[in-house]
DNA sequence: GCGACAG
DNA sequence: ATCTTGTCGC
């Protein structure tokens, strides 16, 4: 049997070896449906007190970016946070949330790296391979790689390199904000990944599907259109 | 040996 | 990730 997901790796070293093996399954050629109708945003939050990780998935209409459905799943934390091994901590909860959606998304947008990772197997790549869905990594900070100076304007972008290899792009999604680190996760190429992230932006730093998932995963209140003012 | 290090 | 006051800007 293969409890690759039911049981977490017994050590960081074992986790790295598993990543190296699974990374061989990553495909960076486009296999996106001719018509992408839905995009799901995924993010996780930590409940320190209960040692639990909460995964959130928000299914959005690919054109309007309006949310169609949401799902949340909680699991006990079974793996520590180790740079480069984030997926072993968050993946179980994220997969459970993904499975709880009423339908399978055409594309996944995940908070974390895609292949912009030491072993080319960040959270988004891992999620894409396991769920067998096209996926994109959108990280709020850099894990590895180097890049040229980035312009200050919204939309400015430079490639992210590890040596000669382009492992993603650094994108100024919004003026005055720190950039996003966008990288392909699975079943699409870097330019297509960048393209979709841009298409999912809605004037905020984070692409809409991830921004919505982020609000669900952390226990912050969501600013509803008519958010009632809290009592003071 | 010394930094760097997704969330 | 999470904590947490003050501050800047529309």
PDB file of C-alpha atoms (C1' of nucleotides) in Angstrom:
ATOM      1  CA  UNK A   1       0.000   0.000   0.000  1.00  0.00           C
ATOM      2  CA  UNK A   2       1.102   3.597  -0.362  1.00  0.00           C
ATOM      3  CA  UNK A   3       0.100   5.909   2.455  1.00  0.00           C
ATOM      4  CA  UNK A   4       2.015   8.746   0.817  1.00  0.00           C
ATOM      5  CA  UNK A   5      -0.705  11.095   2.049  1.00  0.00           C
ATOM      6  CA  UNK A   6      -2.333   9.286   4.939  1.00  0.00           C
ATOM      7  CA  UNK A   7       1.011   9.157   6.670  1.00  0.00           C
ATOM      8  CA  UNK A   8       3.384  12.114   6.701  1.00  0.00           C
ATOM      9  CA  UNK A   9       7.089  11.544   6.011  1.00  0.00           C
ATOM     10  CA  UNK A  10       8.933  10.342   9.097  1.00  0.00           C
ATOM     11  CA  UNK A  11      11.622  12.991   8.779  1.00  0.00           C
ATOM     12  CA  UNK A  12      12.641  16.058   6.765  1.00  0.00           C
ATOM     13  CA  UNK A  13      15.175  13.908   4.966  1.00  0.00           C
ATOM     14  CA  UNK A  14      12.464  11.421   3.980  1.00  0.00           C
ATOM     15  CA  UNK A  15      10.261  14.290   2.846  1.00  0.00           C
ATOM     16  CA  UNK A  16      12.998  15.662   0.583  1.00  0.00           C
ATOM     17  CA  UNK A  17      13.532  12.284  -0.997  1.00  0.00           C
ATOM     18  CA  UNK A  18       9.809  11.966  -1.617  1.00  0.00           C
ATOM     19  CA  UNK A  19       9.774  15.396  -3.257  1.00  0.00           C
ATOM     20  CA  UNK A  20      12.587  14.439  -5.583  1.00  0.00           C
ATOM     21  CA  UNK A  21      10.665  11.340  -6.677  1.00  0.00           C
ATOM     22  CA  UNK A  22       7.302  13.077  -7.075  1.00  0.00           C
ATOM     23  CA  UNK A  23       8.856  15.998  -8.928  1.00  0.00           C
ATOM     24  CA  UNK A  24       9.406  13.658 -11.869  1.00  0.00           C
ATOM     25  CA  UNK A  25       5.651  13.659 -12.404  1.00  0.00           C
ATOM     26  CA  UNK A  26       5.407  17.404 -12.855  1.00  0.00           C
ATOM     27  CA  UNK A  27       4.543  18.446 -16.405  1.00  0.00           C
ATOM     28  CA  UNK A  28       5.089  21.982 -17.541  1.00  0.00           C
ATOM     29  CA  UNK A  29       3.333  21.701 -20.890  1.00  0.00           C
ATOM     30  CA  UNK A  30      -0.103  23.176 -21.246  1.00  0.00           C
ATOM     31  CA  UNK A  31      -2.984  20.773 -20.825  1.00  0.00           C
ATOM     32  CA  UNK A  32      -5.505  23.380 -19.811  1.00  0.00           C
ATOM     33  CA  UNK A  33      -9.019  22.779 -21.119  1.00  0.00           C
ATOM     34  CA  UNK A  34      -9.791  24.774 -24.273  1.00  0.00           C
ATOM     35  CA  UNK A  35     -12.352  26.551 -22.167  1.00  0.00           C
ATOM     36  CA  UNK A  36     -11.346  27.183 -18.569  1.00  0.00           C
ATOM     37  CA  UNK A  37     -14.570  27.931 -16.765  1.00  0.00           C
ATOM     38  CA  UNK A  38     -13.580  27.745 -13.125  1.00  0.00           C
ATOM     39  CA  UNK A  39     -10.533  28.646 -11.068  1.00  0.00           C
ATOM     40  CA  UNK A  40     -10.124  27.655  -7.444  1.00  0.00           C
ATOM     41  CA  UNK A  41      -8.088  29.602  -4.905  1.00  0.00           C
ATOM     42  CA  UNK A  42      -6.449  27.595  -2.109  1.00  0.00           C
ATOM     43  CA  UNK A  43      -4.870  28.713   1.127  1.00  0.00           C
ATOM     44  CA  UNK A  44      -4.211  27.394   4.615  1.00  0.00           C
ATOM     45  CA  UNK A  45      -4.214  28.896   8.062  1.00  0.00           C
ATOM     46  CA  UNK A  46      -2.919  27.627  11.396  1.00  0.00           C
ATOM     47  CA  UNK A  47      -4.837  27.237  14.630  1.00  0.00           C
ATOM     48  CA  UNK A  48      -1.952  27.394  17.034  1.00  0.00           C
ATOM     49  CA  UNK A  49      -3.944  26.578  20.142  1.00  0.00           C
ATOM     50  CA  UNK A  50      -5.431  23.404  18.763  1.00  0.00           C
ATOM     51  CA  UNK A  51      -2.453  22.515  16.614  1.00  0.00           C
ATOM     52  CA  UNK A  52      -4.668  22.317  13.583  1.00  0.00           C
ATOM     53  CA  UNK A  53      -4.320  23.438  10.005  1.00  0.00           C
ATOM     54  CA  UNK A  54      -7.348  24.828   8.201  1.00  0.00           C
ATOM     55  CA  UNK A  55      -7.507  24.488   4.446  1.00  0.00           C
ATOM     56  CA  UNK A  56      -9.799  26.688   2.389  1.00  0.00           C
ATOM     57  CA  UNK A  57     -10.858  26.342  -1.239  1.00  0.00           C
ATOM     58  CA  UNK A  58     -12.891  28.905  -3.141  1.00  0.00           C
ATOM     59  CA  UNK A  59     -14.322  27.982  -6.525  1.00  0.00           C
ATOM     60  CA  UNK A  60     -14.599  31.036  -8.759  1.00  0.00           C
ATOM     61  CA  UNK A  61     -16.040  31.747 -12.167  1.00  0.00           C
ATOM     62  CA  UNK A  62     -12.974  32.125 -14.376  1.00  0.00           C
ATOM     63  CA  UNK A  63     -14.416  35.114 -16.195  1.00  0.00           C
ATOM     64  CA  UNK A  64     -16.096  37.193 -13.537  1.00  0.00           C
ATOM     65  CA  UNK A  65     -13.984  35.856 -10.646  1.00  0.00           C
ATOM     66  CA  UNK A  66     -17.165  35.729  -8.591  1.00  0.00           C
ATOM     67  CA  UNK A  67     -17.168  32.954  -5.968  1.00  0.00           C
ATOM     68  CA  UNK A  68     -19.399  30.000  -6.832  1.00  0.00           C
ATOM     69  CA  UNK A  69     -18.715  27.799  -3.814  1.00  0.00           C
ATOM     70  CA  UNK A  70     -16.452  27.531  -0.795  1.00  0.00           C
ATOM     71  CA  UNK A  71     -15.138  24.670   1.316  1.00  0.00           C
ATOM     72  CA  UNK A  72     -13.110  24.492   4.500  1.00  0.00           C
ATOM     73  CA  UNK A  73     -11.411  21.498   6.109  1.00  0.00           C
ATOM     74  CA  UNK A  74      -9.459  21.127   9.328  1.00  0.00           C
ATOM     75  CA  UNK A  75      -6.811  18.567  10.155  1.00  0.00           C
ATOM     76  CA  UNK A  76      -4.342  18.122  12.975  1.00  0.00           C
ATOM     77  CA  UNK A  77      -0.871  19.410  12.186  1.00  0.00           C
ATOM     78  CA  UNK A  78       1.263  16.389  11.377  1.00  0.00           C
ATOM     79  CA  UNK A  79       4.426  17.964  10.097  1.00  0.00           C
ATOM     80  CA  UNK A  80       6.475  20.972  11.270  1.00  0.00           C
ATOM     81  CA  UNK A  81       7.102  24.005   9.145  1.00  0.00           C
ATOM     82  CA  UNK A  82      10.433  23.541   7.453  1.00  0.00           C
ATOM     83  CA  UNK A  83      11.407  25.856   4.574  1.00  0.00           C
ATOM     84  CA  UNK A  84      11.068  23.798   1.402  1.00  0.00           C
ATOM     85  CA  UNK A  85       8.740  21.252   2.998  1.00  0.00           C
ATOM     86  CA  UNK A  86       5.639  23.381   3.437  1.00  0.00           C
ATOM     87  CA  UNK A  87       3.386  21.084   1.430  1.00  0.00           C
ATOM     88  CA  UNK A  88       3.663  18.247   3.944  1.00  0.00           C
ATOM     89  CA  UNK A  89       2.139  20.542   6.517  1.00  0.00           C
ATOM     90  CA  UNK A  90      -0.671  22.068   4.448  1.00  0.00           C
ATOM     91  CA  UNK A  91      -1.494  19.589   1.711  1.00  0.00           C
ATOM     92  CA  UNK A  92      -3.831  17.240   3.619  1.00  0.00           C
ATOM     93  CA  UNK A  93      -6.174  20.046   4.665  1.00  0.00           C
ATOM     94  CA  UNK A  94      -6.045  21.668   1.238  1.00  0.00           C
ATOM     95  CA  UNK A  95      -6.860  18.414  -0.533  1.00  0.00           C
ATOM     96  CA  UNK A  96      -9.756  17.789   1.781  1.00  0.00           C
ATOM     97  CA  UNK A  97     -11.148  21.264   1.117  1.00  0.00           C
ATOM     98  CA  UNK A  98     -10.655  20.785  -2.609  1.00  0.00           C
ATOM     99  CA  UNK A  99     -12.531  17.485  -2.527  1.00  0.00           C
ATOM    100  CA  UNK A 100     -15.350  19.129  -0.610  1.00  0.00           C
ATOM    101  CA  UNK A 101     -16.090  21.535  -3.455  1.00  0.00           C
ATOM    102  CA  UNK A 102     -19.236  20.657  -5.440  1.00  0.00           C
ATOM    103  CA  UNK A 103     -17.171  20.281  -8.607  1.00  0.00           C
ATOM    104  CA  UNK A 104     -13.598  19.894  -9.754  1.00  0.00           C
ATOM    105  CA  UNK A 105     -12.023  23.223 -10.777  1.00  0.00           C
ATOM    106  CA  UNK A 106     -10.358  23.561 -14.184  1.00  0.00           C
ATOM    107  CA  UNK A 107      -7.379  25.310 -12.608  1.00  0.00           C
ATOM    108  CA  UNK A 108      -5.822  25.705  -9.162  1.00  0.00           C
ATOM    109  CA  UNK A 109      -4.273  28.884  -7.762  1.00  0.00           C
ATOM    110  CA  UNK A 110      -2.315  28.124  -4.616  1.00  0.00           C
ATOM    111  CA  UNK A 111      -0.723  30.317  -1.970  1.00  0.00           C
ATOM    112  CA  UNK A 112       2.882  29.144  -2.137  1.00  0.00           C
ATOM    113  CA  UNK A 113       5.521  28.211  -4.703  1.00  0.00           C
ATOM    114  CA  UNK A 114       4.995  26.080  -7.772  1.00  0.00           C
ATOM    115  CA  UNK A 115       8.286  24.867  -9.225  1.00  0.00           C
ATOM    116  CA  UNK A 116      10.174  27.886  -7.851  1.00  0.00           C
ATOM    117  CA  UNK A 117      11.517  25.467  -5.275  1.00  0.00           C
ATOM    118  CA  UNK A 118      14.908  23.847  -4.566  1.00  0.00           C
ATOM    119  CA  UNK A 119      13.649  20.495  -5.899  1.00  0.00           C
ATOM    120  CA  UNK A 120      11.060  22.045  -8.232  1.00  0.00           C
ATOM    121  CA  UNK A 121       8.259  20.768  -6.062  1.00  0.00           C
ATOM    122  CA  UNK A 122       6.600  23.535  -4.088  1.00  0.00           C
ATOM    123  CA  UNK A 123       3.103  23.349  -2.630  1.00  0.00           C
ATOM    124  CA  UNK A 124       1.313  24.158  -5.902  1.00  0.00           C
ATOM    125  CA  UNK A 125       3.274  21.518  -7.814  1.00  0.00           C
ATOM    126  CA  UNK A 126       2.558  18.937  -5.132  1.00  0.00           C
ATOM    127  CA  UNK A 127      -1.136  19.795  -5.112  1.00  0.00           C
ATOM    128  CA  UNK A 128      -1.324  19.705  -8.901  1.00  0.00           C
ATOM    129  CA  UNK A 129       0.346  16.294  -9.135  1.00  0.00           C
ATOM    130  CA  UNK A 130      -1.747  14.703  -6.397  1.00  0.00           C
ATOM    131  CA  UNK A 131      -5.059  16.199  -7.576  1.00  0.00           C
ATOM    132  CA  UNK A 132      -4.071  15.732 -11.209  1.00  0.00           C
ATOM    133  CA  UNK A 133      -5.103  19.269 -12.053  1.00  0.00           C
ATOM    134  CA  UNK A 134      -3.375  22.256 -13.662  1.00  0.00           C
ATOM    135  CA  UNK A 135      -1.964  24.430 -10.881  1.00  0.00           C
ATOM    136  CA  UNK A 136      -0.151  27.710 -10.313  1.00  0.00           C
ATOM    137  CA  UNK A 137       1.933  28.816  -7.347  1.00  0.00           C
ATOM    138  CA  UNK A 138       1.480  32.367  -6.072  1.00  0.00           C
ATOM    139  CA  UNK A 139       3.827  33.118  -3.176  1.00  0.00           C
ATOM    140  CA  UNK A 140       4.059  36.322  -1.187  1.00  0.00           C
ATOM    141  CA  UNK A 141       7.798  36.002  -0.734  1.00  0.00           C
ATOM    142  CA  UNK A 142      10.775  34.302  -2.304  1.00  0.00           C
ATOM    143  CA  UNK A 143      11.980  30.834  -1.440  1.00  0.00           C
ATOM    144  CA  UNK A 144      14.797  30.523  -3.950  1.00  0.00           C
ATOM    145  CA  UNK A 145      16.048  31.974  -7.214  1.00  0.00           C
ATOM    146  CA  UNK A 146      17.314  35.430  -8.184  1.00  0.00           C
ATOM    147  CA  UNK A 147      16.071  38.204 -10.401  1.00  0.00           C
ATOM    148  CA  UNK A 148      16.764  41.665 -11.788  1.00  0.00           C
ATOM    149  CA  UNK A 149      15.394  44.807 -10.176  1.00  0.00           C
ATOM    150  CA  UNK A 150      11.642  45.113 -10.478  1.00  0.00           C
ATOM    151  CA  UNK A 151       9.843  48.246 -11.695  1.00  0.00           C
ATOM    152  CA  UNK A 152       7.474  50.093  -9.330  1.00  0.00           C
ATOM    153  CA  UNK A 153       4.369  50.032 -11.479  1.00  0.00           C
ATOM    154  CA  UNK A 154       1.420  47.667 -11.344  1.00  0.00           C
ATOM    155  CA  UNK A 155       2.023  44.887 -13.868  1.00  0.00           C
ATOM    156  CA  UNK A 156       5.808  45.214 -13.883  1.00  0.00           C
ATOM    157  CA  UNK A 157       7.437  41.807 -14.044  1.00  0.00           C
ATOM    158  CA  UNK A 158      10.838  40.115 -14.299  1.00  0.00           C
ATOM    159  CA  UNK A 159      11.768  36.441 -14.673  1.00  0.00           C
ATOM    160  CA  UNK A 160      12.974  34.478 -11.669  1.00  0.00           C
ATOM    161  CA  UNK A 161      16.051  32.351 -12.306  1.00  0.00           C
ATOM    162  CA  UNK A 162      17.912  29.528 -10.696  1.00  0.00           C
ATOM    163  CA  UNK A 163      21.109  29.620 -12.696  1.00  0.00           C
ATOM    164  CA  UNK A 164      20.074  29.443 -16.343  1.00  0.00           C
ATOM    165  CA  UNK A 165      16.649  28.051 -15.645  1.00  0.00           C
ATOM    166  CA  UNK A 166      13.590  30.286 -15.482  1.00  0.00           C
ATOM    167  CA  UNK A 167      11.622  28.937 -12.537  1.00  0.00           C
ATOM    168  CA  UNK A 168       8.936  31.613 -12.442  1.00  0.00           C
ATOM    169  CA  UNK A 169       8.277  35.350 -12.458  1.00  0.00           C
ATOM    170  CA  UNK A 170       8.275  38.183  -9.971  1.00  0.00           C
ATOM    171  CA  UNK A 171       5.173  40.281 -10.507  1.00  0.00           C
ATOM    172  CA  UNK A 172       4.210  43.660  -9.111  1.00  0.00           C
ATOM    173  CA  UNK A 173       0.512  42.906  -8.900  1.00  0.00           C
ATOM    174  CA  UNK A 174      -0.217  46.314  -7.453  1.00  0.00           C
ATOM    175  CA  UNK A 175       1.725  49.583  -7.130  1.00  0.00           C
ATOM    176  CA  UNK A 176       3.164  50.212  -3.698  1.00  0.00           C
ATOM    177  CA  UNK A 177       3.010  46.539  -2.754  1.00  0.00           C
ATOM    178  CA  UNK A 178       5.658  43.895  -2.413  1.00  0.00           C
ATOM    179  CA  UNK A 179       5.683  41.652  -5.476  1.00  0.00           C
ATOM    180  CA  UNK A 180       4.231  38.198  -5.977  1.00  0.00           C
ATOM    181  CA  UNK A 181       6.347  35.166  -6.897  1.00  0.00           C
ATOM    182  CA  UNK A 182       4.442  33.349  -9.609  1.00  0.00           C
ATOM    183  CA  UNK A 183       5.493  29.917 -10.838  1.00  0.00           C
ATOM    184  CA  UNK A 184       3.924  27.069 -12.765  1.00  0.00           C
ATOM    185  CA  UNK A 185       2.813  24.183 -10.598  1.00  0.00           C
ATOM    186  CA  UNK A 186       1.605  21.456 -12.947  1.00  0.00           C
ATOM    187  CA  UNK A 187       0.219  21.009 -16.465  1.00  0.00           C
ATOM    188  CA  UNK A 188       1.002  24.511 -17.698  1.00  0.00           C
ATOM    189  CA  UNK A 189       4.015  26.644 -18.621  1.00  0.00           C
ATOM    190  CA  UNK A 190       5.443  29.698 -16.872  1.00  0.00           C
ATOM    191  CA  UNK A 191       3.955  32.239 -19.260  1.00  0.00           C
ATOM    192  CA  UNK A 192       0.499  30.704 -19.040  1.00  0.00           C
ATOM    193  CA  UNK A 193       0.814  30.726 -15.248  1.00  0.00           C
ATOM    194  CA  UNK A 194       1.740  34.402 -15.268  1.00  0.00           C
ATOM    195  CA  UNK A 195      -1.098  35.073 -17.677  1.00  0.00           C
ATOM    196  CA  UNK A 196      -3.697  33.509 -15.445  1.00  0.00           C
ATOM    197  CA  UNK A 197      -2.511  35.259 -12.339  1.00  0.00           C
ATOM    198  CA  UNK A 198      -2.820  38.578 -14.148  1.00  0.00           C
ATOM    199  CA  UNK A 199      -6.279  37.637 -15.324  1.00  0.00           C
ATOM    200  CA  UNK A 200      -7.314  36.833 -11.781  1.00  0.00           C
ATOM    201  CA  UNK A 201      -6.182  40.150 -10.318  1.00  0.00           C
ATOM    202  CA  UNK A 202      -8.898  42.501  -9.258  1.00  0.00           C
ATOM    203  CA  UNK A 203      -7.047  45.587  -8.058  1.00  0.00           C
ATOM    204  CA  UNK A 204      -5.664  43.912  -4.972  1.00  0.00           C
ATOM    205  CA  UNK A 205      -2.242  42.534  -4.244  1.00  0.00           C
ATOM    206  CA  UNK A 206      -3.484  38.936  -4.301  1.00  0.00           C
ATOM    207  CA  UNK A 207      -5.434  37.337  -7.126  1.00  0.00           C
ATOM    208  CA  UNK A 208      -9.106  37.192  -6.190  1.00  0.00           C
ATOM    209  CA  UNK A 209      -9.514  33.418  -5.733  1.00  0.00           C
ATOM    210  CA  UNK A 210      -6.558  33.299  -3.338  1.00  0.00           C
ATOM    211  CA  UNK A 211      -7.611  36.435  -1.540  1.00  0.00           C
ATOM    212  CA  UNK A 212     -10.990  34.887  -0.825  1.00  0.00           C
ATOM    213  CA  UNK A 213      -9.458  31.592   0.305  1.00  0.00           C
ATOM    214  CA  UNK A 214      -7.040  33.519   2.479  1.00  0.00           C
ATOM    215  CA  UNK A 215      -9.888  35.155   4.339  1.00  0.00           C
ATOM    216  CA  UNK A 216     -11.531  31.822   4.962  1.00  0.00           C
ATOM    217  CA  UNK A 217      -8.383  30.049   6.062  1.00  0.00           C
ATOM    218  CA  UNK A 218      -7.315  32.648   8.574  1.00  0.00           C
ATOM    219  CA  UNK A 219     -10.125  33.428  10.962  1.00  0.00           C
ATOM    220  CA  UNK A 220     -10.349  37.030   9.904  1.00  0.00           C
ATOM    221  CA  UNK A 221     -13.753  38.433   9.165  1.00  0.00           C
ATOM    222  CA  UNK A 222     -14.622  38.847   5.512  1.00  0.00           C
ATOM    223  CA  UNK A 223     -15.522  42.354   4.481  1.00  0.00           C
ATOM    224  CA  UNK A 224     -18.954  41.660   3.052  1.00  0.00           C
ATOM    225  CA  UNK A 225     -20.328  44.239   0.621  1.00  0.00           C
ATOM    226  CA  UNK A 226     -22.409  45.618   3.467  1.00  0.00           C
ATOM    227  CA  UNK A 227     -20.126  44.663   6.325  1.00  0.00           C
ATOM    228  CA  UNK A 228     -21.917  45.633   9.516  1.00  0.00           C
ATOM    229  CA  UNK A 229     -19.681  47.799  11.677  1.00  0.00           C
ATOM    230  CA  UNK A 230     -18.515  45.960  14.751  1.00  0.00           C
ATOM    231  CA  UNK A 231     -19.765  47.207  18.078  1.00  0.00           C
ATOM    232  CA  UNK A 232     -17.596  49.740  19.736  1.00  0.00           C
TER     233      UNK A 232
ATOM    234  C1'  DG B   1      31.792  28.022   8.539  1.00  0.00           C
ATOM    235  C1'  DC B   2      28.064  31.630   7.201  1.00  0.00           C
ATOM    236  C1'  DG B   3      23.662  33.201   5.480  1.00  0.00           C
ATOM    237  C1'  DA B   4      18.949  32.128   3.405  1.00  0.00           C
ATOM    238  C1'  DC B   5      14.784  30.128   4.224  1.00  0.00           C
ATOM    239  C1'  DA B   6       7.063  29.591   0.823  1.00  0.00           C
ATOM    240  C1'  DG B   7       3.707  29.531   5.293  1.00  0.00           C
TER     241       DG B   7
ATOM    242  C1'  DA C   1       1.639  31.279   9.595  1.00  0.00           C
ATOM    243  C1'  DT C   2       0.470  34.524  13.865  1.00  0.00           C
ATOM    244  C1'  DC C   3       1.022  38.591  17.115  1.00  0.00           C
ATOM    245  C1'  DT C   4       0.038  43.584  17.465  1.00  0.00           C
ATOM    246  C1'  DT C   5       0.221  49.383  17.928  1.00  0.00           C
ATOM    247  C1'  DG C   6       0.596  53.083  15.342  1.00  0.00           C
ATOM    248  C1'  DT C   7       0.284  55.509  11.092  1.00  0.00           C
ATOM    249  C1'  DC C   8      -0.652  56.935   6.390  1.00  0.00           C
ATOM    250  C1'  DG C   9      -4.016  57.718   2.699  1.00  0.00           C
ATOM    251  C1'  DC C  10      -8.509  57.869   0.293  1.00  0.00           C
TER     252       DC C  10
END
